[in-house]
Every structure is written in structure tokens, then in C-alpha cells.
Short mmCIF file of C-alpha atoms in Angstrom, two decimals:
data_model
loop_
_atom_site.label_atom_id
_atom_site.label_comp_id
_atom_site.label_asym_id
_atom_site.label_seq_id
_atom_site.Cartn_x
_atom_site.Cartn_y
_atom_site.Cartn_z
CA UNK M 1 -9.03 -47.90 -49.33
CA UNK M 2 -5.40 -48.20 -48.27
CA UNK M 3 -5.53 -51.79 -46.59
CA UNK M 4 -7.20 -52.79 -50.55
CA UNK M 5 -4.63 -51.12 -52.31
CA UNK M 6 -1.54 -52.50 -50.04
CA UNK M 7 -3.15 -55.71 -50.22
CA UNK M 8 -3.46 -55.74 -54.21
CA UNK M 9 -0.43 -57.43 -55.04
CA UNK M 10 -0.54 -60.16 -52.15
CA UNK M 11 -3.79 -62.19 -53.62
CA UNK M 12 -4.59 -63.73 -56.35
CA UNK M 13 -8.27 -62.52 -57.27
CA UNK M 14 -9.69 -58.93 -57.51
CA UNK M 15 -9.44 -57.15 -54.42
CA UNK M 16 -11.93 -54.69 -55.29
CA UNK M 17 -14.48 -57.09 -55.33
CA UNK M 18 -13.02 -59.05 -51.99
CA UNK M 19 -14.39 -58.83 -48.18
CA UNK M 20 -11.84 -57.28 -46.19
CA UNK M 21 -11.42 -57.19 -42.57
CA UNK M 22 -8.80 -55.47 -41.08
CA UNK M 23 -7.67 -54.03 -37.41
CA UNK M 24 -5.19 -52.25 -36.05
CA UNK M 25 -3.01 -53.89 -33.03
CA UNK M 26 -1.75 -52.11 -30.46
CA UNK M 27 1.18 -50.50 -30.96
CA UNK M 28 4.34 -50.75 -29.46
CA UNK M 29 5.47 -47.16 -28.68
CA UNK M 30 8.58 -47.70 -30.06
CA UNK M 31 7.84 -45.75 -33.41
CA UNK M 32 4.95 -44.69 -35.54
CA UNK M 33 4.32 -47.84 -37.58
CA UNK M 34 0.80 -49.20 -37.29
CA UNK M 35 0.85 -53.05 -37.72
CA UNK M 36 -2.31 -54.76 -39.17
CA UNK M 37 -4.09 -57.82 -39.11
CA UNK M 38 -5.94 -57.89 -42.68
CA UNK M 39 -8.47 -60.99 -43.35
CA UNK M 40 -10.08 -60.59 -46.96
CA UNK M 41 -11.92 -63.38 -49.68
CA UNK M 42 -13.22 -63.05 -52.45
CA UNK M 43 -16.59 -62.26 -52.58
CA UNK M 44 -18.13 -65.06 -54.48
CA UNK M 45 -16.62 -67.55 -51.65
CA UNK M 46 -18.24 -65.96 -48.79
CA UNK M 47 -21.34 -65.71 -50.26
CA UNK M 48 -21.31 -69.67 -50.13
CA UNK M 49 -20.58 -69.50 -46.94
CA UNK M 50 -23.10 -67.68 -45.64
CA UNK M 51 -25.89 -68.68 -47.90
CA UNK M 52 -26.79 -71.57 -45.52
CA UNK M 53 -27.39 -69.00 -42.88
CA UNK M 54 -29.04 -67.02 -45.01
CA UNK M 55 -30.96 -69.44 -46.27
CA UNK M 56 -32.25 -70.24 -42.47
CA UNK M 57 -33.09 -67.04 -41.75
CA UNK M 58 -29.93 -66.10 -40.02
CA UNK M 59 -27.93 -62.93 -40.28
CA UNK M 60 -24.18 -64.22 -39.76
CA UNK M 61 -22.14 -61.82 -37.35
CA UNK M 62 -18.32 -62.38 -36.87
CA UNK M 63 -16.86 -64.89 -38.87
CA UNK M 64 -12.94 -65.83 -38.53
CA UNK M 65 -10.23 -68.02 -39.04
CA UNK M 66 -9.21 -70.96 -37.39
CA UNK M 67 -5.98 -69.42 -37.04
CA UNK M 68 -7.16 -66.09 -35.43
CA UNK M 69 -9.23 -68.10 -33.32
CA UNK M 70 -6.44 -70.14 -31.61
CA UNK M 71 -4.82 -67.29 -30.64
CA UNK M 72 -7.06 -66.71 -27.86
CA UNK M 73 -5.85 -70.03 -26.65
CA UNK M 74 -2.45 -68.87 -25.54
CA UNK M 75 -1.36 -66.33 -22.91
CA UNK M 76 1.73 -64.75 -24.93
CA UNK M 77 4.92 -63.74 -23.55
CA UNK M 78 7.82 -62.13 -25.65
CA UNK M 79 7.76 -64.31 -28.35
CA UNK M 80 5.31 -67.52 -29.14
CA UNK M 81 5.29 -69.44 -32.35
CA UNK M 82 1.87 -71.15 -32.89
CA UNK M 83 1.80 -74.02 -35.55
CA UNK M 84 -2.00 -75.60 -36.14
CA UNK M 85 -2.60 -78.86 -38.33
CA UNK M 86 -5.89 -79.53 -39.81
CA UNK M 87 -5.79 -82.01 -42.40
CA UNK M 88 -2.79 -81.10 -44.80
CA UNK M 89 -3.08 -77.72 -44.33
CA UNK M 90 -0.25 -76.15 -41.74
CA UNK M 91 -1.07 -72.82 -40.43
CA UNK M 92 1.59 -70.85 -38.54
CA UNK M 93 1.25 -67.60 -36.62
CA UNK M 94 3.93 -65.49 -34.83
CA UNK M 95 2.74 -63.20 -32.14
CA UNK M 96 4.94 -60.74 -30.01
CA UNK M 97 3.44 -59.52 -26.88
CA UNK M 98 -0.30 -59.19 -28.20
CA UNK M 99 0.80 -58.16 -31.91
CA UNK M 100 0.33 -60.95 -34.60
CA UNK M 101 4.12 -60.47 -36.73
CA UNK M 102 3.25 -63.17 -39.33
CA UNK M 103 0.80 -64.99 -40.02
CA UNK M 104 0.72 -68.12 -43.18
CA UNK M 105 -1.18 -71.09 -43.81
CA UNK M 106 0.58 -73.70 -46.34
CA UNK M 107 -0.57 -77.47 -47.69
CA UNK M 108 1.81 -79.77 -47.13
CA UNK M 109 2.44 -82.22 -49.57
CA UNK M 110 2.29 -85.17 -46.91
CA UNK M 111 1.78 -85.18 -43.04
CA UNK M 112 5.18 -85.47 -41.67
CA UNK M 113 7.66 -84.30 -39.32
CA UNK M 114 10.47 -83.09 -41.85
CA UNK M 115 7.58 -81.40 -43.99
CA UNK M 116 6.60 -79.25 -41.09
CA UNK M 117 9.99 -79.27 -39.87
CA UNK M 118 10.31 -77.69 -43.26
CA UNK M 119 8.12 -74.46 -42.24
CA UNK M 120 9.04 -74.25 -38.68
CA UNK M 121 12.79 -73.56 -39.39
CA UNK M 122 12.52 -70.36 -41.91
CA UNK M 123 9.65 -69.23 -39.38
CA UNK M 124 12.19 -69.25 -36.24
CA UNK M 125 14.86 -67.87 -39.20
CA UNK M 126 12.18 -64.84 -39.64
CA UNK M 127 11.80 -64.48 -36.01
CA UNK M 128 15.57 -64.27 -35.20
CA UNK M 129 16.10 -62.03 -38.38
CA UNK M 130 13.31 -59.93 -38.36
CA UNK M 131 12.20 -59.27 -34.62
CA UNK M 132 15.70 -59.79 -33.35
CA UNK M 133 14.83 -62.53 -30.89
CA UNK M 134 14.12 -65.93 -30.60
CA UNK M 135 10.91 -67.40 -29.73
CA UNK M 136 9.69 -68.20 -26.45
CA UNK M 137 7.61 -71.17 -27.08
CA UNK M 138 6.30 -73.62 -29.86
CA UNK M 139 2.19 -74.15 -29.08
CA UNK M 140 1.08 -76.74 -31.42
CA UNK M 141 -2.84 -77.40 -31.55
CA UNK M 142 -4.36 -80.92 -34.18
CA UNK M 143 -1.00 -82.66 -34.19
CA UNK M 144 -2.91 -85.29 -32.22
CA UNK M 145 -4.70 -86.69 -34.77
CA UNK M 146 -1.67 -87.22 -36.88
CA UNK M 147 -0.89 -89.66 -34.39
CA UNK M 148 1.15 -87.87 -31.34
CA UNK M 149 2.50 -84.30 -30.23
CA UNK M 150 5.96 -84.36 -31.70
CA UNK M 151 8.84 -83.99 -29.49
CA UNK M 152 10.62 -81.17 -31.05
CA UNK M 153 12.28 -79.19 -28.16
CA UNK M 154 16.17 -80.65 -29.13
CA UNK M 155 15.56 -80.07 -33.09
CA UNK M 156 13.98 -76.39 -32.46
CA UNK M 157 15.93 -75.52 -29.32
CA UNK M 158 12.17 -73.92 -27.40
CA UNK M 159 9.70 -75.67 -25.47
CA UNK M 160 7.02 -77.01 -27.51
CA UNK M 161 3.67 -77.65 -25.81
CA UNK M 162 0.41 -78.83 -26.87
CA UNK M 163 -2.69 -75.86 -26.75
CA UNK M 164 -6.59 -76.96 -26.72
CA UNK M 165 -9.45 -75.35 -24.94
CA UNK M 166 -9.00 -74.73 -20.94
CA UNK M 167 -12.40 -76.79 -19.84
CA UNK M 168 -11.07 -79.96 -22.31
CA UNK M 169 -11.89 -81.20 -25.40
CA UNK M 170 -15.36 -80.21 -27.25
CA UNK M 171 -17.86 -83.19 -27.86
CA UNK M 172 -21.23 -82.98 -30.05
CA UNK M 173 -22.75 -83.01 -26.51
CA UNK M 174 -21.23 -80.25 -24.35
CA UNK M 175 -19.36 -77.67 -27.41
CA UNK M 176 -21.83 -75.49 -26.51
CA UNK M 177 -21.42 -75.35 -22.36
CA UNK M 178 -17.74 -75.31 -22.85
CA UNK M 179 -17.33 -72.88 -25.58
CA UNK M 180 -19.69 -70.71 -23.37
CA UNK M 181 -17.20 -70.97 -20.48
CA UNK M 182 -14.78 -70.16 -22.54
CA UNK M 183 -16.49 -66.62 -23.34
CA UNK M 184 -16.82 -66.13 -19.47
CA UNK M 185 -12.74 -66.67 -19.07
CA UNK M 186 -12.40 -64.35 -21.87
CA UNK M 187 -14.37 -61.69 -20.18
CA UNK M 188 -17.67 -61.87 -22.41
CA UNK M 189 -21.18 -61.90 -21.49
CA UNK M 190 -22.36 -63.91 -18.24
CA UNK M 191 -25.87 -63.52 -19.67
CA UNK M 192 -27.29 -66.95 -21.30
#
């Protein structure tokens, strides 16, 4: 009840009516404040979603977001700024020790380095304000298909790497295998 009424104000349809998600990192120690990660939709958009599924006789379990997801890509330390393109949508996250500070997802009105140049800066600007640091690290994952990893480290003043899966890129013939090693390096199940 209080993540739906904090988060109220912050979307535009009726939370109420919305699927939320929500969890509680860990917390620093440093004071009493609980951050949370809160994931909600609207109902109606799920629904179509998971009617495919549903439709096959499948119950679906733990859905997420691409952003959420490439988290687990990176070990963090202090602070690391991760910046994923898909398409024209640019999502950003900003994670401090294992504590997600901000995260945003924006469409850009074309692919280009001064348009996410645009995002990066008042990110870092947040980081430096808000957290009182500066980041550690720029991990970018999809810049590659908008022709190259841009080279970013004298305009942003922090090492900027590229992030993708540990055991290489997926194809339609071993995602499976390697998103399956991927569990094991994560700790999951070693049962098949």
C-alpha cells in the first residue's frame, strides 16, 4: 500500500489498477532510510504480455527489465554508471555498492553521441550532487550496433568499457547453454 501510494504521482495511468513489484536493497547502515527498487505497469499491458504464455499453457514466473537484468552483468565498486541502447530507447542506471540510486529509460530523438552525451552529463551531475562522489566507471552494453563503442573517457573524465555476457555473445543456437552458464556463475541451480 505505501510503495502504490508513493508511486501515485510518478506514472501516468492508475496505479491502483497497475502490477507492482518492489524490493528492498540492502541498506547501508548509515541511517534508517530504506531504498527501493519499484517496477510497476499497468495492468492491461501485462496482460498482453503474458497472454502468449498463457495461451500455451504456460504460467509465466519472473519477468524483468532489460535494465534490471544488465545489472547482473557488472561486478560494482563504489560507484558505476550503466548506460544500455536498444533501438532509440537509452536506459541509464546508477548503482552504489549493490544499491540501484537511479534508475531512467529515455527515447532519444536520434542515435547519436551528443544526444546521449545529453543524458550522461546531468546523470554524472546527479551522482556528484546527490551521492557526493563521482562515478567509478561508464559500462555501456548495445552501442555496438550503432556502429562502435564510443570513446568517451576524455569527454566524461571515467573509464568507459563495453559489458555483454561472460561466455560471449548469445546466438539462436547456443542462448540457451550460455544463459544456463550464466545461472551457474551466478550461483543458481546446477540441476538441468
Amino acid at each position: 500500500s505505501l510503495v502504490r501510494f508513493r508511486m501515485k504521482k510518478s506514472v501516468p495511468f492508475d496505479v491502483d489498477s497497475a502490477v507492482v513489484s518492489y524490493h528492498a536493497q540492502p541498506s547501508s547502515g548509515k541511517n534508517n532510510k530504506v531504498d527501493v527498487v519499484v517496477a510497476l505497469a499497468a495492468l492491461e499491458i501485462v496482460a498482453r504480455y503474458e497472454a502468449a504464455f498463457r495461451a500455451a499453457g504456460l504460467h509465466p514466473g519472473c519477468v524483468t527489465t532489460a535494465s534490471l537484468a544488465m545489472a547482473d552483468l557488472t561486478v560494482t565498486q563504489g560507484i558505476t554508471l550503466l548506460s544500455r541502447l536498444a533501438g532509440r530507447h537509452l536506459s541509464v542506471l546508477v548503482i552504489s555498492g549493490s544499491t540501484i540510486k537511479l534508475a531512467r529509460t529515455v527515447e532519444l530523438l536520434d542515435v547519436s553521441a551528443d544526444e546521449v552525451l545529453s543524458v550522461l552529463f546531468p546523470t554524472l551531475a546527479y551522482i556528484e550532487d546527490e551521492l557526493g562522489s563521482v562515478a567509478n566507471r561508464l559500462n555501456l552494453i548495445g552501442f555496438e550496433q550503432a556502429g562502435r563503442i564510443p570513446d568517451w573517457v576524455s569527454e566524461l573524465q571515467i573509464p568507459v568499457e563495453p559489458l555483454g555476457p561472460r561466455f560471449g555473445a548469445p546466438t539462436g543456437l547456443n542462448a540457451g547453454v550460455l544463459g544456463y552458464l550464466e545461472s551457474i556463475k551466478a550461483g543458481g541451480s546446477k540441476a538441468a
